[in-house]
mmCIF file of C-alpha atoms and ligand atoms in Angstrom:
data_model
loop_
_atom_site.group_PDB
_atom_site.id
_atom_site.type_symbol
_atom_site.label_atom_id
_atom_site.label_comp_id
_atom_site.label_asym_id
_atom_site.label_seq_id
_atom_site.Cartn_x
_atom_site.Cartn_y
_atom_site.Cartn_z
ATOM 1 C CA ALA A 1 102.359 347.058 140.091
ATOM 2 C CA THR A 2 101.746 343.537 140.992
ATOM 3 C CA THR A 3 105.071 342.259 142.597
ATOM 4 C CA LEU A 4 107.075 343.842 145.533
ATOM 5 C CA GLY A 5 110.264 344.866 143.514
ATOM 6 C CA ALA A 6 108.170 346.399 140.706
ATOM 7 C CA SER A 7 105.851 348.345 143.224
ATOM 8 C CA ALA A 8 108.929 349.501 145.390
ATOM 9 C CA ALA A 9 110.447 350.880 141.940
ATOM 10 C CA GLU A 10 107.417 352.957 141.086
ATOM 11 C CA ARG A 11 107.912 354.663 144.371
ATOM 12 C CA GLY A 12 111.017 356.685 143.820
ATOM 13 C CA GLY A 13 113.050 353.995 142.426
ATOM 14 C CA ARG A 14 113.063 352.095 145.703
ATOM 15 C CA TYR A 15 113.830 348.628 145.829
ATOM 16 C CA PHE A 16 112.199 345.585 147.782
ATOM 17 C CA GLY A 17 114.843 342.839 148.498
ATOM 18 C CA THR A 18 115.301 339.610 150.472
ATOM 19 C CA ALA A 19 117.847 337.590 152.280
ATOM 20 C CA VAL A 20 119.061 334.763 150.154
ATOM 21 C CA ALA A 21 120.786 331.364 150.979
ATOM 22 C CA ALA A 22 123.220 330.151 148.114
ATOM 23 C CA TYR A 23 122.227 326.419 148.727
ATOM 24 C CA LYS A 24 118.596 327.373 148.014
ATOM 25 C CA LEU A 25 119.111 328.461 144.465
ATOM 26 C CA SER A 26 118.425 325.004 143.378
ATOM 27 C CA ASP A 27 114.865 324.928 145.002
ATOM 28 C CA SER A 28 112.488 326.111 142.052
ATOM 29 C CA VAL A 29 109.719 327.174 144.419
ATOM 30 C CA TYR A 30 112.163 329.454 146.020
ATOM 31 C CA THR A 31 113.812 330.631 142.896
ATOM 32 C CA THR A 32 110.408 331.523 141.350
ATOM 33 C CA ILE A 33 109.490 333.722 143.963
ATOM 34 C CA LEU A 34 112.788 335.168 144.307
ATOM 35 C CA ASN A 35 112.996 336.267 140.716
ATOM 36 C CA ARG A 36 109.471 337.595 140.502
ATOM 37 C CA GLU A 37 109.322 339.626 143.533
ATOM 38 C CA PHE A 38 112.749 340.837 144.754
ATOM 39 C CA ASN A 39 114.898 343.318 142.939
ATOM 40 C CA SER A 40 117.552 343.266 145.733
ATOM 41 C CA VAL A 41 119.331 340.533 147.631
ATOM 42 C CA THR A 42 121.598 340.121 150.664
ATOM 43 C CA PRO A 43 123.437 336.956 151.272
ATOM 44 C CA GLU A 44 122.016 335.671 154.484
ATOM 45 C CA ASN A 45 125.492 334.138 155.397
ATOM 46 C CA GLU A 46 127.833 333.629 152.597
ATOM 47 C CA MET A 47 129.579 337.171 152.671
ATOM 48 C CA LYS A 48 130.388 336.771 156.286
ATOM 49 C CA TRP A 49 133.958 336.719 157.658
ATOM 50 C CA ASP A 50 133.778 333.147 158.595
ATOM 51 C CA ALA A 51 132.461 332.092 155.286
ATOM 52 C CA THR A 52 134.762 334.431 153.065
ATOM 53 C CA GLU A 53 138.257 334.036 154.861
ATOM 54 C CA PRO A 54 138.073 330.609 156.584
ATOM 55 C CA SER A 55 141.724 330.768 157.096
ATOM 56 C CA GLN A 56 143.628 333.693 157.370
ATOM 57 C CA ASN A 57 144.402 335.294 153.999
ATOM 58 C CA SER A 58 142.796 332.617 152.246
ATOM 59 C CA PHE A 59 139.690 333.525 150.805
ATOM 60 C CA ASN A 60 136.609 331.347 149.469
ATOM 61 C CA TYR A 61 134.011 333.425 147.299
ATOM 62 C CA SER A 62 132.224 330.381 145.705
ATOM 63 C CA SER A 63 128.633 330.608 147.477
ATOM 64 C CA SER A 64 129.048 334.618 147.747
ATOM 65 C CA ASP A 65 129.865 334.745 143.866
ATOM 66 C CA GLN A 66 126.906 332.588 143.166
ATOM 67 C CA ILE A 67 124.540 334.828 144.879
ATOM 68 C CA VAL A 68 125.916 337.779 143.129
ATOM 69 C CA ASN A 69 125.856 336.445 139.817
ATOM 70 C CA GLN A 70 122.307 335.179 140.070
ATOM 71 C CA ALA A 71 121.332 338.676 141.150
ATOM 72 C CA ARG A 72 123.016 340.558 138.626
ATOM 73 C CA SER A 73 122.328 338.432 135.808
ATOM 74 C CA ARG A 74 118.528 339.643 136.600
ATOM 75 C CA GLY A 75 119.178 343.067 137.038
ATOM 76 C CA ALA A 76 118.902 342.948 140.969
ATOM 77 C CA LYS A 77 121.050 345.092 143.373
ATOM 78 C CA VAL A 78 123.386 343.313 145.833
ATOM 79 C CA ARG A 79 123.747 344.477 149.655
ATOM 80 C CA GLY A 80 126.891 343.103 150.714
ATOM 81 C CA HIS A 81 126.534 341.560 154.515
ATOM 82 C CA ALA A 82 128.780 342.246 156.348
ATOM 83 C CA LEU A 83 132.574 343.184 156.320
ATOM 84 C CA ALA A 84 133.414 343.940 160.047
ATOM 85 C CA TRP A 85 131.221 342.251 162.729
ATOM 86 C CA HIS A 86 131.835 340.797 166.213
ATOM 87 C CA SER A 87 129.853 337.324 165.420
ATOM 88 C CA GLN A 88 130.497 334.998 162.657
ATOM 89 C CA GLN A 89 134.220 335.158 162.955
ATOM 90 C CA PRO A 90 136.354 332.380 161.758
ATOM 91 C CA GLY A 91 138.032 330.762 164.854
ATOM 92 C CA TRP A 92 141.327 332.171 163.971
ATOM 93 C CA ALA A 93 140.099 335.631 164.202
ATOM 94 C CA ALA A 94 137.894 334.963 167.069
ATOM 95 C CA GLY A 95 140.878 334.110 168.996
ATOM 96 C CA MET A 96 142.734 337.291 168.150
ATOM 97 C CA GLU A 97 143.280 340.678 169.653
ATOM 98 C CA GLY A 98 144.891 343.959 169.571
ATOM 99 C CA THR A 99 147.145 344.985 166.529
ATOM 100 C CA ALA A 100 147.197 341.545 164.959
ATOM 101 C CA LEU A 101 143.189 341.379 164.930
ATOM 102 C CA ARG A 102 143.116 345.079 163.552
ATOM 103 C CA ASN A 103 145.315 344.284 160.890
ATOM 104 C CA ALA A 104 143.498 341.246 160.092
ATOM 105 C CA MET A 105 140.295 343.239 160.086
ATOM 106 C CA ILE A 106 141.645 345.818 157.633
ATOM 107 C CA ASN A 107 142.896 342.910 155.199
ATOM 108 C CA HIS A 108 139.635 341.307 155.404
ATOM 109 C CA VAL A 109 137.781 344.600 154.430
ATOM 110 C CA THR A 110 140.200 345.409 151.569
ATOM 111 C CA GLN A 111 140.295 341.917 149.870
ATOM 112 C CA VAL A 112 136.440 341.143 150.223
ATOM 113 C CA ALA A 113 135.509 344.569 148.968
ATOM 114 C CA THR A 114 138.208 344.641 146.378
ATOM 115 C CA HIS A 115 136.858 340.987 145.120
ATOM 116 C CA PHE A 116 133.304 342.396 144.644
ATOM 117 C CA ARG A 117 134.362 345.917 143.535
ATOM 118 C CA GLY A 118 131.533 347.279 141.261
ATOM 119 C CA GLN A 119 129.065 344.681 142.018
ATOM 120 C CA ILE A 120 127.852 345.784 145.477
ATOM 121 C CA ASP A 121 125.219 348.680 145.463
ATOM 122 C CA SER A 122 125.671 348.934 149.399
ATOM 123 C CA TRP A 123 127.944 347.139 152.153
ATOM 124 C CA ASP A 124 127.079 346.736 155.751
ATOM 125 C CA VAL A 125 130.641 347.664 156.481
ATOM 126 C CA VAL A 126 130.024 347.321 160.159
ATOM 127 C CA ASN A 127 127.317 345.147 161.933
ATOM 128 C CA GLU A 128 125.858 345.305 165.513
ATOM 129 C CA ALA A 129 128.758 347.565 167.147
ATOM 130 C CA PHE A 130 126.586 348.992 169.860
ATOM 131 C CA ALA A 131 125.380 347.448 173.056
ATOM 132 C CA ASP A 132 121.849 346.546 173.888
ATOM 133 C CA GLY A 133 120.262 348.226 177.114
ATOM 134 C CA SER A 134 120.235 351.659 178.521
ATOM 135 C CA GLY A 135 124.040 352.614 178.525
ATOM 136 C CA GLY A 136 124.409 353.876 174.998
ATOM 137 C CA GLY A 137 127.789 352.667 174.467
ATOM 138 C CA ARG A 138 129.612 350.236 172.280
ATOM 139 C CA ARG A 139 129.404 346.494 172.410
ATOM 140 C CA ASP A 140 132.205 344.752 173.990
ATOM 141 C CA SER A 141 134.149 342.463 171.302
ATOM 142 C CA ASN A 142 137.653 341.918 170.180
ATOM 143 C CA LEU A 143 137.101 344.392 167.575
ATOM 144 C CA GLN A 144 136.077 346.931 169.951
ATOM 145 C CA ARG A 145 139.072 346.293 172.083
ATOM 146 C CA THR A 146 141.378 346.912 169.265
ATOM 147 C CA GLY A 147 140.690 350.576 169.960
ATOM 148 C CA ASN A 148 137.219 352.946 169.588
ATOM 149 C CA ASP A 149 138.672 354.088 166.145
ATOM 150 C CA TRP A 150 137.944 350.658 164.618
ATOM 151 C CA ILE A 151 134.638 351.531 162.991
ATOM 152 C CA GLU A 152 135.863 354.315 161.248
ATOM 153 C CA VAL A 153 138.979 352.578 159.977
ATOM 154 C CA ALA A 154 136.650 349.841 158.485
ATOM 155 C CA PHE A 155 134.720 352.620 156.512
ATOM 156 C CA ARG A 156 137.840 354.303 155.317
ATOM 157 C CA THR A 157 139.211 350.910 154.021
ATOM 158 C CA ALA A 158 135.955 349.940 152.413
ATOM 159 C CA ARG A 159 135.906 353.281 150.601
ATOM 160 C CA ALA A 160 139.458 352.958 149.390
ATOM 161 C CA ALA A 161 138.697 349.530 148.079
ATOM 162 C CA ASP A 162 135.160 349.973 146.525
ATOM 163 C CA PRO A 163 134.840 353.760 145.831
ATOM 164 C CA GLY A 164 131.515 352.959 144.087
ATOM 165 C CA ALA A 165 129.748 351.163 146.840
ATOM 166 C CA LYS A 166 127.515 352.885 149.569
ATOM 167 C CA LEU A 167 128.801 352.217 152.897
ATOM 168 C CA CYS A 168 126.405 351.496 155.633
ATOM 169 C CA TYR A 169 126.172 351.063 159.349
ATOM 170 C CA ASN A 170 123.864 348.246 160.231
ATOM 171 C CA ASP A 171 122.193 347.214 163.729
ATOM 172 C CA TYR A 172 119.171 345.858 165.334
ATOM 173 C CA ASN A 173 117.148 347.305 168.331
ATOM 174 C CA THR A 174 117.505 350.771 166.620
ATOM 175 C CA ASP A 175 113.942 351.477 165.717
ATOM 176 C CA ASP A 176 112.596 353.201 168.704
ATOM 177 C CA TRP A 177 113.911 356.678 168.684
ATOM 178 C CA THR A 178 113.937 356.959 172.323
ATOM 179 C CA HIS A 179 116.038 354.192 172.696
ATOM 180 C CA ALA A 180 119.513 354.807 174.181
ATOM 181 C CA LYS A 181 121.032 352.227 171.690
ATOM 182 C CA THR A 182 119.288 354.314 168.851
ATOM 183 C CA LYS A 183 120.636 357.733 169.996
ATOM 184 C CA ALA A 184 123.960 356.144 170.253
ATOM 185 C CA VAL A 185 124.098 355.150 166.800
ATOM 186 C CA TYR A 186 122.829 358.601 165.946
ATOM 187 C CA ARG A 187 125.502 360.286 167.475
ATOM 188 C CA MET A 188 128.214 358.133 165.666
ATOM 189 C CA VAL A 189 126.837 358.838 162.353
ATOM 190 C CA GLN A 190 126.234 362.792 163.333
ATOM 191 C CA ASP A 191 130.069 362.727 164.415
ATOM 192 C CA PHE A 192 131.225 360.569 161.006
ATOM 193 C CA LYS A 193 129.451 363.401 159.076
ATOM 194 C CA GLN A 194 130.874 366.162 160.749
ATOM 195 C CA ARG A 195 134.603 364.521 160.555
ATOM 196 C CA GLY A 196 134.387 363.508 157.101
ATOM 197 C CA VAL A 197 134.337 359.592 157.745
ATOM 198 C CA PRO A 198 132.873 357.954 154.723
ATOM 199 C CA ILE A 199 129.306 356.792 155.431
ATOM 200 C CA ASP A 200 126.452 356.962 153.189
ATOM 201 C CA CYS A 201 123.665 354.950 154.859
ATOM 202 C CA VAL A 202 122.351 353.326 157.975
ATOM 203 C CA GLY A 203 120.563 349.936 158.095
ATOM 204 C CA PHE A 204 117.658 349.345 160.313
ATOM 205 C CA GLN A 205 117.591 345.517 160.753
ATOM 206 C CA SER A 206 114.076 345.591 162.199
ATOM 207 C CA HIS A 207 113.420 342.047 163.518
ATOM 208 C CA MET A 208 110.347 343.144 165.230
ATOM 209 C CA ASN A 209 108.720 341.379 168.229
ATOM 210 C CA GLN A 210 105.304 341.816 169.270
ATOM 211 C CA GLN A 211 105.930 341.832 172.909
ATOM 212 C CA SER A 212 105.957 345.568 172.401
ATOM 213 C CA PRO A 213 103.865 347.841 170.623
ATOM 214 C CA TYR A 214 104.545 348.886 167.137
ATOM 215 C CA PRO A 215 107.216 351.600 167.218
ATOM 216 C CA SER A 216 104.902 354.708 166.887
ATOM 217 C CA ASN A 217 108.191 356.763 166.240
ATOM 218 C CA TYR A 218 109.838 354.558 163.986
ATOM 219 C CA ARG A 219 109.149 357.106 161.049
ATOM 220 C CA THR A 220 110.674 359.664 163.436
ATOM 221 C CA THR A 221 113.995 357.471 163.796
ATOM 222 C CA LEU A 222 113.901 357.071 159.896
ATOM 223 C CA SER A 223 113.764 360.801 159.060
ATOM 224 C CA SER A 224 116.096 361.764 161.916
ATOM 225 C CA PHE A 225 118.976 359.889 160.495
ATOM 226 C CA ALA A 226 118.013 360.969 157.032
ATOM 227 C CA ALA A 227 118.491 364.381 158.066
ATOM 228 C CA LEU A 228 121.929 363.718 159.122
ATOM 229 C CA GLY A 229 122.625 363.440 155.232
ATOM 230 C CA VAL A 230 122.533 359.635 154.729
ATOM 231 C CA ASP A 231 120.186 357.266 153.292
ATOM 232 C CA VAL A 232 118.249 354.642 155.584
ATOM 233 C CA GLN A 233 117.433 351.098 154.596
ATOM 234 C CA ILE A 234 115.141 348.406 156.476
ATOM 235 C CA THR A 235 117.724 345.803 155.906
ATOM 236 C CA GLU A 236 116.246 342.472 157.695
ATOM 237 C CA LEU A 237 112.604 342.842 158.338
ATOM 238 C CA ASP A 238 110.824 340.107 160.007
ATOM 239 C CA ILE A 239 107.966 340.530 162.282
ATOM 240 C CA GLN A 240 106.494 338.002 164.964
ATOM 241 C CA ASN A 241 103.459 336.394 163.541
ATOM 242 C CA ALA A 242 103.627 338.642 160.200
ATOM 243 C CA THR A 243 100.980 340.858 161.404
ATOM 244 C CA PRO A 244 99.691 342.867 158.380
ATOM 245 C CA ALA A 245 99.277 345.989 160.164
ATOM 246 C CA TRP A 246 102.797 345.960 161.204
ATOM 247 C CA TYR A 247 104.109 345.102 157.924
ATOM 248 C CA SER A 248 102.123 347.962 156.165
ATOM 249 C CA GLY A 249 103.194 350.159 159.023
ATOM 250 C CA VAL A 250 106.747 349.779 158.190
ATOM 251 C CA VAL A 251 106.286 350.073 154.374
ATOM 252 C CA THR A 252 104.406 353.535 154.879
ATOM 253 C CA ASP A 253 106.657 354.896 157.602
ATOM 254 C CA CYS A 254 109.758 354.409 154.891
ATOM 255 C CA LEU A 255 107.741 355.550 151.835
ATOM 256 C CA ALA A 256 107.028 358.942 154.122
ATOM 257 C CA VAL A 257 110.942 359.295 154.459
ATOM 258 C CA ALA A 258 112.435 360.398 151.067
ATOM 259 C CA ARG A 259 115.650 359.025 151.936
ATOM 260 C CA CYS A 260 114.396 355.549 152.769
ATOM 261 C CA ASN A 261 115.074 354.009 149.500
ATOM 262 C CA GLY A 262 114.902 350.232 150.290
ATOM 263 C CA ILE A 263 113.343 347.498 152.142
ATOM 264 C CA THR A 264 114.789 343.892 152.608
ATOM 265 C CA VAL A 265 112.969 341.014 154.351
ATOM 266 C CA TRP A 266 115.277 338.488 156.028
ATOM 267 C CA GLY A 267 114.044 335.610 154.042
ATOM 268 C CA ILE A 268 111.167 334.474 151.481
ATOM 269 C CA ARG A 269 109.245 331.557 153.025
ATOM 270 C CA ASP A 270 108.533 331.216 157.008
ATOM 271 C CA SER A 271 110.407 328.057 156.575
ATOM 272 C CA ASP A 272 113.512 329.962 155.521
ATOM 273 C CA SER A 273 113.547 332.230 158.447
ATOM 274 C CA TRP A 274 116.133 332.160 161.417
ATOM 275 C CA ARG A 275 113.035 332.352 163.514
ATOM 276 C CA ALA A 276 110.881 330.002 161.343
ATOM 277 C CA SER A 277 108.567 329.002 164.500
ATOM 278 C CA GLN A 278 107.227 332.798 164.690
ATOM 279 C CA THR A 279 106.145 332.518 161.091
ATOM 280 C CA PRO A 280 107.457 336.080 160.399
ATOM 281 C CA LEU A 281 107.706 336.618 156.832
ATOM 282 C CA LEU A 282 105.601 337.137 153.632
ATOM 283 C CA PHE A 283 105.455 333.611 152.217
ATOM 284 C CA ASP A 284 104.378 330.407 153.908
ATOM 285 C CA GLY A 285 106.344 327.205 153.841
ATOM 286 C CA SER A 286 104.803 326.266 150.247
ATOM 287 C CA GLY A 287 105.397 329.643 149.024
ATOM 288 C CA ASN A 288 101.895 330.791 149.079
ATOM 289 C CA LYS A 289 101.395 334.853 149.503
ATOM 290 C CA LYS A 290 100.548 335.474 153.150
ATOM 291 C CA ALA A 291 98.119 338.224 154.243
ATOM 292 C CA ALA A 292 101.185 340.235 155.242
ATOM 293 C CA TYR A 293 102.306 339.905 151.762
ATOM 294 C CA ASN A 294 98.894 341.450 150.590
ATOM 295 C CA SER A 295 99.456 344.354 153.066
ATOM 296 C CA VAL A 296 102.800 345.187 151.885
ATOM 297 C CA LEU A 297 101.988 345.196 148.221
ATOM 298 C CA THR A 298 98.816 347.431 148.979
ATOM 299 C CA ALA A 299 100.960 349.778 150.951
ATOM 300 C CA LEU A 300 103.609 350.113 148.237
ATOM 301 C CA ASN A 301 100.761 350.756 145.720
ATOM 302 C CA ASN A 302 98.590 353.065 147.622
ATOM 303 C CA GLY A 303 100.507 354.365 150.814
HETATM 304 O O1 LIG B 401 126.302 325.868 157.269
HETATM 305 C C1 LIG B 401 126.388 325.237 158.534
HETATM 306 C C2 LIG B 401 126.342 323.845 158.568
HETATM 307 O O2 LIG B 401 127.479 323.390 157.640
HETATM 308 C C3 LIG B 401 126.204 323.246 159.932
HETATM 309 O O3 LIG B 401 126.059 321.833 159.716
HETATM 310 C C4 LIG B 401 125.308 323.833 160.661
HETATM 311 C C5 LIG B 401 125.146 323.427 162.231
HETATM 312 O O4 LIG B 401 124.632 324.417 163.102
HETATM 313 O O5 LIG B 401 125.324 325.024 160.739
HETATM 314 C C6 LIG B 401 125.326 325.809 159.593
HETATM 315 O O6 LIG B 401 125.706 327.071 159.758
HETATM 316 C C7 LIG B 401 124.465 327.937 160.441
HETATM 317 C C8 LIG B 401 124.026 329.140 159.193
HETATM 318 O O7 LIG B 401 123.124 329.983 159.862
HETATM 319 C C9 LIG B 401 123.845 328.677 158.027
HETATM 320 O O8 LIG B 401 122.375 328.018 158.243
HETATM 321 C C10 LIG B 401 125.053 328.493 161.484
HETATM 322 O O9 LIG B 401 125.182 327.268 162.695
HETATM 323 C C11 LIG B 401 124.075 329.514 162.182
HETATM 324 O O10 LIG B 401 124.601 330.257 163.416
HETATM 325 C C12 LIG B 401 123.724 330.469 161.157
HETATM 326 O O11 LIG B 401 122.603 331.290 161.605
HETATM 327 C C13 LIG B 401 122.622 332.554 160.989
HETATM 328 C C14 LIG B 401 122.916 333.852 162.016
HETATM 329 O O12 LIG B 401 122.887 334.939 161.161
HETATM 330 C C15 LIG B 401 124.342 333.546 162.437
HETATM 331 O O13 LIG B 401 124.625 334.648 163.166
HETATM 332 C C16 LIG B 401 121.245 332.875 160.434
HETATM 333 O O14 LIG B 401 121.110 331.892 159.081
HETATM 334 C C17 LIG B 401 121.007 334.339 159.789
HETATM 335 O O15 LIG B 401 119.607 334.604 159.580
HETATM 336 C C18 LIG B 401 121.487 335.307 160.776
HETATM 337 O O16 LIG B 401 121.404 336.525 160.386
HETATM 338 C C19 LIG B 401 121.615 337.666 161.281
HETATM 339 C C20 LIG B 401 122.275 338.646 160.377
HETATM 340 O O17 LIG B 401 123.464 338.281 159.902
HETATM 341 C C21 LIG B 401 122.547 339.854 161.464
HETATM 342 N N1 LIG B 401 121.428 340.315 162.036
HETATM 343 C C22 LIG B 401 120.687 339.462 162.889
HETATM 344 C C23 LIG B 401 120.404 338.192 161.884
HETATM 345 C C24 LIG B 401 119.573 337.160 162.638
HETATM 346 O O18 LIG B 401 120.539 336.636 163.737
#
């Protein structure tokens, strides 16, 4: 096929998505590309805790509803991002600890997942809960300090609120199978599957940095997680300098794993990127297709 979404759909019903910002939906260059190329969207900031619950138990869904309605009106999937995260907490939650924070987190997950019930394909239930470096432990945060079970509580709460949504754990720096952080997430997912904690998928953000070589064991990472009985997705893909060979490598590795059912790039044009100076995306600032776009499309169709 001739677009990213349609080409991915031909490969076993996969999707090709992008992060979307609500305030850009009035930009016709942006929406033309969005509607033509992408059959899944992830709100870049609009579903985060600070956006949806600016004061405790008072919820604001105006910009997140806008993105969800735009996507669903044209038959695109929505990945919800993110219910429980140490970052982007509203000030009232960032200052909380202990039982009060645990209860606030449970209420947040319940309210937001209930509001969007039936409209979300997959939720990033918990985002970035593991530490960087070689320790293989949890990240210290106010949520972690409420008790090690906070992650499974978030997943059980989300399942109760929206039983039809697939529930994912999402993190970065988990591409390399030999990395301690990757192994630590793997052991958590293995434990959740063994104990019946509801988890359906694992998201690999894949913010790739060319200071290191392309992770030759990336496919091993994806297939190892898939073998635990979860779907895997690439959820926030962007690559420093948008090197075409890296982009086609990611697509080819995903296509090689049956349970790798979707890829999302973290923005449309380079100018939309959180790391715009590294020109990491598939379209330039004017909305023209880059060489990386062509390598992705070719890999989707021939890989
Ligand atoms: O909306 C406010 C605006 O009112 C204010 O004037 C301005 C001043 O700084 O800030 C605006 O908010 C910014 C927001 O993006 C919207 O543009 C925040 O400061 C800024 O921190 C926020 O950055 C986002 C970042 O997450 C926050 O953690 C990026 O857009 C977003 O791309 C990035 O995405 C994360 C994923 O959620 C999780 N994985 C890593 C990824 C990249 O950091």
